Short mmCIF file of C-alpha atoms and ligand atoms in Angstrom, two decimals:
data_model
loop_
_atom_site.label_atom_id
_atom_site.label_comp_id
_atom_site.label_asym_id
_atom_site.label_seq_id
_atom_site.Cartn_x
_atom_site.Cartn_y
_atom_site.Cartn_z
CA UNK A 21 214.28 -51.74 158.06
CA UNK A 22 213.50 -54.75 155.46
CA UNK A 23 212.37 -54.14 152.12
CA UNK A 24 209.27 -55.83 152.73
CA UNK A 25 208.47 -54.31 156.08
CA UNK A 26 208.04 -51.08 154.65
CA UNK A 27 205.08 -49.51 155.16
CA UNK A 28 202.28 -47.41 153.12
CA UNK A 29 202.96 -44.15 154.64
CA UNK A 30 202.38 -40.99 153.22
CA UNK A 31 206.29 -40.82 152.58
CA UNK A 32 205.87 -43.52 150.05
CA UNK A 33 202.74 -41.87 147.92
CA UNK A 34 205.56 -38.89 147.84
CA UNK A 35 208.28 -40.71 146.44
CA UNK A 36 205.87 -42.39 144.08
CA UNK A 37 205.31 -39.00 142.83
CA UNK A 38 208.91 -37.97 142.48
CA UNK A 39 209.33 -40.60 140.73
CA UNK A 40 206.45 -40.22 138.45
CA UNK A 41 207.44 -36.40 138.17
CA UNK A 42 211.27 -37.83 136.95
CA UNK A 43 210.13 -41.08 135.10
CA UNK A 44 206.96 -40.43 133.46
CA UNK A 45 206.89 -36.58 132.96
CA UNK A 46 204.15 -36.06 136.08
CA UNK A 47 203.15 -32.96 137.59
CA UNK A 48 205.78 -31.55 139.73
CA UNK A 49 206.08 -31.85 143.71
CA UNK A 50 206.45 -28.55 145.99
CA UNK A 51 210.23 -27.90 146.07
CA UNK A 52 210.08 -27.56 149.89
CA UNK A 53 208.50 -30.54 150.18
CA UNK A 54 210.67 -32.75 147.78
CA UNK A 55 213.54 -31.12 150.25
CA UNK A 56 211.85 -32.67 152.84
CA UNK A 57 211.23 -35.90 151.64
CA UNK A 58 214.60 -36.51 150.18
CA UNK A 59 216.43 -35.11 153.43
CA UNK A 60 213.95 -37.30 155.26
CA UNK A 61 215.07 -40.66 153.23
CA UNK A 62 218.58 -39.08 153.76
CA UNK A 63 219.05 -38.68 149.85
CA UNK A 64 221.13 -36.22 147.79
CA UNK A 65 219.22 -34.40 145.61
CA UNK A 66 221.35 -34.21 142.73
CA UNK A 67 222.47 -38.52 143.13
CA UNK A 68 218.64 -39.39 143.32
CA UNK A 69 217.61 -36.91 140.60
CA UNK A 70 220.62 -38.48 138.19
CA UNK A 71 219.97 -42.58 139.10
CA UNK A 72 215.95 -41.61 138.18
CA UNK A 73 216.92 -39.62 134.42
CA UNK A 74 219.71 -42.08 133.75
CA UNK A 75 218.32 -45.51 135.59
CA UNK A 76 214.52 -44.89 134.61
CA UNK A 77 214.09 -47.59 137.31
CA UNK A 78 210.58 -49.17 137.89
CA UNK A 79 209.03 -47.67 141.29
CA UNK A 80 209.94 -50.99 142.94
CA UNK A 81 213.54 -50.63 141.91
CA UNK A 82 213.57 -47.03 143.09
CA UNK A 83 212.45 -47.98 146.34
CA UNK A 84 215.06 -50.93 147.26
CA UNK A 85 217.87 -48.38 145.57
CA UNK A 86 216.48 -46.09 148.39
CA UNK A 87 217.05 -48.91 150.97
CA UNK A 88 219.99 -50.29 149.90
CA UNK A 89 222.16 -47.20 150.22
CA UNK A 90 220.09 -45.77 153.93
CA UNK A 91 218.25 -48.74 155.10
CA UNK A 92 219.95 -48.55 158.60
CA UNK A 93 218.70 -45.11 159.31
CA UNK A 94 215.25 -45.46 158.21
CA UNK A 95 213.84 -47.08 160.73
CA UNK A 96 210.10 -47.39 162.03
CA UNK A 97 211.03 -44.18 164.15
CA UNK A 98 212.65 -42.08 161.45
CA UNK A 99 209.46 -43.03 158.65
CA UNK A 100 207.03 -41.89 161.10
CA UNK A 101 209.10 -38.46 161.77
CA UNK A 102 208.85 -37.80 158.16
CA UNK A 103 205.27 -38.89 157.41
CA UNK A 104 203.82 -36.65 160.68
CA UNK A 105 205.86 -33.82 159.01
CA UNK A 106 204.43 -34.69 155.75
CA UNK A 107 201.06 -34.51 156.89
CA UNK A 108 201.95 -30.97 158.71
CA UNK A 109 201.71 -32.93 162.12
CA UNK A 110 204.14 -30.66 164.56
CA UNK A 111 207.48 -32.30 164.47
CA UNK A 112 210.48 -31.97 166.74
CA UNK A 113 213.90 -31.47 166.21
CA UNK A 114 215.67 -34.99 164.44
CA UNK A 115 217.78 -35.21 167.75
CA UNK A 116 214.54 -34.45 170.19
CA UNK A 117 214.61 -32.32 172.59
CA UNK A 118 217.52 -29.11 172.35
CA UNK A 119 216.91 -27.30 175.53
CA UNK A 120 220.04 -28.39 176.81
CA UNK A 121 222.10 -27.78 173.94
CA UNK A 122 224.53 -24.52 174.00
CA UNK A 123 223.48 -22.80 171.15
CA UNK A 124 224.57 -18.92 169.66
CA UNK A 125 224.79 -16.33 172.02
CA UNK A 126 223.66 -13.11 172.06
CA UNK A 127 226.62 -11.41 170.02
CA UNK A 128 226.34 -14.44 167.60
CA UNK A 129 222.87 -13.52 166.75
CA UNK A 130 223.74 -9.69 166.33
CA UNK A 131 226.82 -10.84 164.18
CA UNK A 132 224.35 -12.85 162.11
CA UNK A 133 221.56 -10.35 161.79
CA UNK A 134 224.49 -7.42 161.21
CA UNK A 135 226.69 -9.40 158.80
CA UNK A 136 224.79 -12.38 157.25
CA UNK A 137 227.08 -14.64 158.84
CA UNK A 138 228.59 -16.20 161.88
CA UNK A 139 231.47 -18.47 163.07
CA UNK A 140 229.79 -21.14 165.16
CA UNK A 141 232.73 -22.09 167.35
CA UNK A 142 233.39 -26.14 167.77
CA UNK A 143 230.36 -27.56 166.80
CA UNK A 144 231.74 -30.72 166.94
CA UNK A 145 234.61 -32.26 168.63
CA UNK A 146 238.10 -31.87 167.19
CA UNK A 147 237.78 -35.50 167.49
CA UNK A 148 235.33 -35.77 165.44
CA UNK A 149 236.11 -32.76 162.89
CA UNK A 150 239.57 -34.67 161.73
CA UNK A 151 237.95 -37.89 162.22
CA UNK A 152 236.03 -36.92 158.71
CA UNK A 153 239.21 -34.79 157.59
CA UNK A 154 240.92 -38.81 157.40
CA UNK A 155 237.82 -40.15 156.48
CA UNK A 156 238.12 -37.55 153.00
CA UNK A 157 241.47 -37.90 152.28
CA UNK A 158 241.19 -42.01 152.99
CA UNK A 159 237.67 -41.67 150.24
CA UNK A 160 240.01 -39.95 147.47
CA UNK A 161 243.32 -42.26 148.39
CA UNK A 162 245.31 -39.44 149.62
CA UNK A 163 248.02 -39.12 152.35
CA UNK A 164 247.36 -36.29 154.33
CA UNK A 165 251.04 -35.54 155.28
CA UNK A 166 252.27 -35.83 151.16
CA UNK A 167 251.38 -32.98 149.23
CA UNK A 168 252.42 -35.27 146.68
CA UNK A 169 248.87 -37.07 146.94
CA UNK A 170 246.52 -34.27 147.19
CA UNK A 171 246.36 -33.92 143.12
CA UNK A 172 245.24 -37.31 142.45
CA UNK A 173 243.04 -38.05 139.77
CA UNK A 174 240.15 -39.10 142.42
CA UNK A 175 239.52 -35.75 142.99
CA UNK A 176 240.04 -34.54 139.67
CA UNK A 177 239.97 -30.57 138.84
CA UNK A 178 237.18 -29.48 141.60
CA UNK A 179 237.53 -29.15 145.13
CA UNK A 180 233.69 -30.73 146.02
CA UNK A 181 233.98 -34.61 147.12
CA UNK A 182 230.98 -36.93 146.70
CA UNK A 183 231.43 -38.67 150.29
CA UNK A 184 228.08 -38.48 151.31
CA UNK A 185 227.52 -41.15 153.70
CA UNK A 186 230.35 -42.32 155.97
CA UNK A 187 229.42 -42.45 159.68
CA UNK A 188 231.59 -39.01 161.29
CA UNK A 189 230.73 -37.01 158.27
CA UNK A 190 226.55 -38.21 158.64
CA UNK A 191 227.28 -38.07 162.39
CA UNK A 192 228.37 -34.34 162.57
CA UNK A 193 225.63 -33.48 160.32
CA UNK A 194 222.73 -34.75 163.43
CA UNK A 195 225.90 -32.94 166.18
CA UNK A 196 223.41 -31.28 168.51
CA UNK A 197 225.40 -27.87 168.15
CA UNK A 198 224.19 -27.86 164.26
CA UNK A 199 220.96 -29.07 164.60
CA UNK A 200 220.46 -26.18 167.84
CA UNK A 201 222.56 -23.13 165.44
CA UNK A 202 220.29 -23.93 162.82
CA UNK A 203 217.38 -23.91 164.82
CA UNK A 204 217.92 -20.59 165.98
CA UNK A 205 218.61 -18.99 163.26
CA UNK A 206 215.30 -20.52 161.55
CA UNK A 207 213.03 -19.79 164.97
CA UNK A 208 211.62 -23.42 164.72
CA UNK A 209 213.04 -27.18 165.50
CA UNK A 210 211.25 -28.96 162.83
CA UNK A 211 214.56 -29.02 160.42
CA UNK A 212 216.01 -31.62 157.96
CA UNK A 213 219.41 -31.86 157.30
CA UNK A 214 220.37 -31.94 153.28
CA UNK A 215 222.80 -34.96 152.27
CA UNK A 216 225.67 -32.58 151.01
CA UNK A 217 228.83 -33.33 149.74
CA UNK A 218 232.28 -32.64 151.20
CA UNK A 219 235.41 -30.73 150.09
CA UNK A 220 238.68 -30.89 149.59
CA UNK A 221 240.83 -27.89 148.29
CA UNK A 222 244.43 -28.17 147.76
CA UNK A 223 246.63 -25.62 147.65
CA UNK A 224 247.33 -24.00 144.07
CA UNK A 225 250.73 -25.52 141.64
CA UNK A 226 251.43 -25.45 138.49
CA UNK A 227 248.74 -27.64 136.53
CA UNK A 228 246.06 -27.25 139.40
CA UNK A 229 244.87 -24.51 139.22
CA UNK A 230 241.56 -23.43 141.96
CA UNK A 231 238.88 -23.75 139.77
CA UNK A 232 236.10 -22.36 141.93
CA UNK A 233 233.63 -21.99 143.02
CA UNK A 234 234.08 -18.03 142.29
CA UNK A 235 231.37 -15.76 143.96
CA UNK A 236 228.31 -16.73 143.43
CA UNK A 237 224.53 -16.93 144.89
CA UNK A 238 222.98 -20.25 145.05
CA UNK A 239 219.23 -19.05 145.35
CA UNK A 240 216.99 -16.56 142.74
CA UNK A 241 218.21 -13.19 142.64
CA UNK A 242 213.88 -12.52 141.86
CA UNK A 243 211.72 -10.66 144.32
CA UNK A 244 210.43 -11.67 147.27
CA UNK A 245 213.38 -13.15 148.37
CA UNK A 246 213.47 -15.19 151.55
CA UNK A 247 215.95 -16.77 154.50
CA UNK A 248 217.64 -19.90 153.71
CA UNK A 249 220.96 -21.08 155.44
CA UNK A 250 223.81 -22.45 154.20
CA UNK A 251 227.12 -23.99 155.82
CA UNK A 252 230.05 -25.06 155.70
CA UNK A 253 232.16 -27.02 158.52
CA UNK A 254 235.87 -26.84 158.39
CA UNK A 255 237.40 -30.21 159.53
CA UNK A 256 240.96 -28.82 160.13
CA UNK A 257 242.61 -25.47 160.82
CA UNK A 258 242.09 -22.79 158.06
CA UNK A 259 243.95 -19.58 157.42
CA UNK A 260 242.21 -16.97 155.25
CA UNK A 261 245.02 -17.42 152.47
CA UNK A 262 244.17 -21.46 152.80
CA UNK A 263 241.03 -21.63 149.95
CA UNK A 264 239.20 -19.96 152.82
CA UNK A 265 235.08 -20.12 152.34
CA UNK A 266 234.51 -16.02 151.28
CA UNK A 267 231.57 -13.75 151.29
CA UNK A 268 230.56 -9.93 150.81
CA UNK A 269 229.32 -9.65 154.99
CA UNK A 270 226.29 -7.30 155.45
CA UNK A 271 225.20 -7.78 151.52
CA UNK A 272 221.91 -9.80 152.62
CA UNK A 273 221.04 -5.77 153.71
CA UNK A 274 222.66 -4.31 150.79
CA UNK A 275 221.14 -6.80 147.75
CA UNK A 276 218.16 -4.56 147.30
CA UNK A 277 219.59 -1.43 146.72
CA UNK A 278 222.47 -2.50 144.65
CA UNK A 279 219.71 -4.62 142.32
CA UNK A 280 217.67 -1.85 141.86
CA UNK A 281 221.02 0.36 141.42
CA UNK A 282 222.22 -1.75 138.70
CA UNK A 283 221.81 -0.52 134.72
CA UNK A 284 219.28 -2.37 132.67
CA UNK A 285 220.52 -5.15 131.10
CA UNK A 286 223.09 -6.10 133.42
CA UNK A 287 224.01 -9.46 134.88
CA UNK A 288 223.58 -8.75 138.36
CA UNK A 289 225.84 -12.54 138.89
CA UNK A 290 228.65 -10.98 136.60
CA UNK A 291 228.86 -7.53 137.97
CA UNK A 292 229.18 -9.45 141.44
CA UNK A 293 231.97 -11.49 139.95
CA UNK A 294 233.67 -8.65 138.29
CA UNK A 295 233.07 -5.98 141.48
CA UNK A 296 232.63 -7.55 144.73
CA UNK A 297 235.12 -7.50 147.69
CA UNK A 298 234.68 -11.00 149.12
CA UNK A 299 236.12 -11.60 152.77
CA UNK A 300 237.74 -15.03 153.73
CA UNK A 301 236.69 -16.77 157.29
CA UNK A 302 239.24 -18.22 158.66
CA UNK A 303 237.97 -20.50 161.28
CA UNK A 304 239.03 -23.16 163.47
CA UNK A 305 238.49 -27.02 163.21
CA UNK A 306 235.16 -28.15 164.05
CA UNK A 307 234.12 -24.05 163.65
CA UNK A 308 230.79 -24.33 161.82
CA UNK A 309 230.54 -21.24 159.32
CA UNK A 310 226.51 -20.56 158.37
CA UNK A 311 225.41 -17.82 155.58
CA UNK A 312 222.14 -16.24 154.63
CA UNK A 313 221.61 -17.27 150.87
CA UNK A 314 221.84 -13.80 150.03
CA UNK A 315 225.59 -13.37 150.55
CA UNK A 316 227.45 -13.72 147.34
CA UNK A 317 230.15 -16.32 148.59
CA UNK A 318 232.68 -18.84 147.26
CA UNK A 319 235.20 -20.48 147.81
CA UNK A 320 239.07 -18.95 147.18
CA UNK A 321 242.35 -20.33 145.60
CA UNK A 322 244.36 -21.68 148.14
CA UNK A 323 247.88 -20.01 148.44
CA UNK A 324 248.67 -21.78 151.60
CA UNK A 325 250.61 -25.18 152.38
CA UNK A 326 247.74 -27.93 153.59
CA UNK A 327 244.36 -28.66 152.09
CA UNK A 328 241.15 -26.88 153.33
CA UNK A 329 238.89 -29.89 153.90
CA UNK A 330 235.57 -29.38 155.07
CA UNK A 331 231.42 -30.78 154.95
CA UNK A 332 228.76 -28.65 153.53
CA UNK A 333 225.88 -28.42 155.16
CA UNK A 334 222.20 -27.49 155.45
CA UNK A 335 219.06 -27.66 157.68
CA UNK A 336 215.71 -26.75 156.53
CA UNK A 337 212.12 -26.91 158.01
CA UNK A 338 209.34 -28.97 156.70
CA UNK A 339 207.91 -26.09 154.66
CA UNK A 340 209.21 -23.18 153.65
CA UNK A 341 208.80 -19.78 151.49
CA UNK A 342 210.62 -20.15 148.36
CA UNK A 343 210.24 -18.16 144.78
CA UNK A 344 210.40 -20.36 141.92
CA UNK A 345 211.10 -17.83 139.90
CA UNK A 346 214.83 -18.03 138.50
CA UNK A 347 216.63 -14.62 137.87
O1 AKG B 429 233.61 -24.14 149.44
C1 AKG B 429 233.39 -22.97 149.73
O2 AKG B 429 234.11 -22.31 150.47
C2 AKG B 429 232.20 -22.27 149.13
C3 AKG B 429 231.02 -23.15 149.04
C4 AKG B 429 229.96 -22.61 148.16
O3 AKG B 429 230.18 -21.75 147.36
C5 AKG B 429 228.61 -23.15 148.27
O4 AKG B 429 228.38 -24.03 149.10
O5 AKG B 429 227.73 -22.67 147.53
#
């Protein structure tokens, strides 16, 4: 859509506020619904949060930055979605309808509710998985087939890549399979999909070292604590000993004992750290691997011979229960 065939929508009295809230100090917007505003704009938190602190761009300039970089996807359609979700209007699924989509079975759902995780098998075509595998290593100017490549200083000492918008890896994000895994773990349709980065994580040499992410939660360790879902599709093969994703299955169960267990004083993030037994999933390519937020999880060094290279991902609903709280 044209910069000047944008409407008023409620969508745009949000964003002014955002950007009030990160320009001119103004009060601050629900974190569920800033989620849902920036997934629905298809921006990255952490890119829109940087251009506002470091740009301090006039509103105008913030809203043809938004256009510039998504103005293909935000079309009449896509700015009424958001602004009948804004004003808690029931929405739909971003794909429509997913009663024909294969979703998790039965043993999925008990592996999820026993474990805190689950493999989703092929998601997305293999096609489609290694289509963003080349897409990565094309972004950071690497060869997949010479290790020699895979240290260059594009990707620099981290395994996350900032390719957030090519077409296969935005594509696989909307995959029906996703959106419908995601939707049954959450019990509703009315999710939006973060703009998360991709990885790439070579295996270890001398002078590259893996330099995490170690274990680690991403989400308050405060009471109450509440669902959220995270992901992580691998886009080629993986063996467990291959910088394998890794998490401590059944702790979402565990987290409450073991907090209350631990001596006063203690960093419950360190002792993880120092005492957890983290488990590598190995999964296939196109395998979509989902977590409850309260499974410490990382990544791990890869000791194998080919790069783990994979998409994060996330789907939320319009609202949902958070605690702002920080412990
Ligand atoms: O890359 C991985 O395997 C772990 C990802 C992770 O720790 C995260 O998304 O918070």
């Amino acid at each position: 859509m044209a910069m000047q065939e944008i409407g008023t929508g409620l969508w745009v009295e949000r964003l002014h506020e955002l950007w009030q809230q990160a320009v001119e100090g103004g009060p601050s917007l629900p974190w569920d619904l800033q989620g849902t505003l920036l997934c629905g704009l298809e921006l990255n938190h952490l890119e829109t949060l940087r251009y506002l602190h470091q740009e301090r761009p006039s509103f105008e300039a913030f809203k043809a930055w938004v256009f510039a970089l998504n103005g293909e996807y935000l079309t009449e359609a896509a700015l009424e979605h958001l602004d009948a979700a804004l004003s808690e209007a029931e929405v739909a699924s971003p794909i429509g309808s997913l009663d024909d989509v294969s979703g998790l079975s039965e043993d999925d759902l008990s592996h999820w509710d026993e474990h805190g995780y689950v493999v989703v098998k092929q998601v997305v075509s293999a096609e489609d998985a290694e289509a963003a595998e080349l897409a990565i290593y094309a972004h950071l100017e690497m060869d997949r087939d010479d290790p020699e490549s895979w240290y260059s200083e594009k990707l620099g000492h981290t395994i996350w890549v900032p390719l957030l918008r090519h077409p296969v890896v935005r594509a696989n994000r909307f995959a029906p399979r996703v959106v419908k895994a995601f939707a049954q773990l959450w019990g509703r349709e009315d999710l939006w999909a973060t703009v998360d980065q991709t990885g790439l994580n070579p295996p270890e040499r001398p002078g590259w070292r893996f330099p995490g992410p170690h274990l680690h939660w991403d989400t308050t360790l405060a009471e109450p604590r509440y669902l959220g879902i995270q992901g992580i599709l691998y886009l080629a093969e993986t063996e467990a000993a291959q910088g394998a994703f890794c998490c401590v299955p059944g702790f979402h169960k565990q987290l409450d004992a073991w907090l209350e267990a631990l001596p006063q004083g203690v960093d419950p993030r360190a002792e993880a750290l120092r005492t957890l037994k983290a488990k590598p999933i190995a999964a296939g390519r196109g395998d979509l691997v989902l977590w409850h937020q309260s499974l410490p999880h990382g990544s791990s060094p890869n000791r194998a011979t080919r790069p783990r290279v994979v998409q994060y991902m996330s789907m939320r609903p319009t609202k949902w229960a958070y605690n702002a709280e920080w412990r």
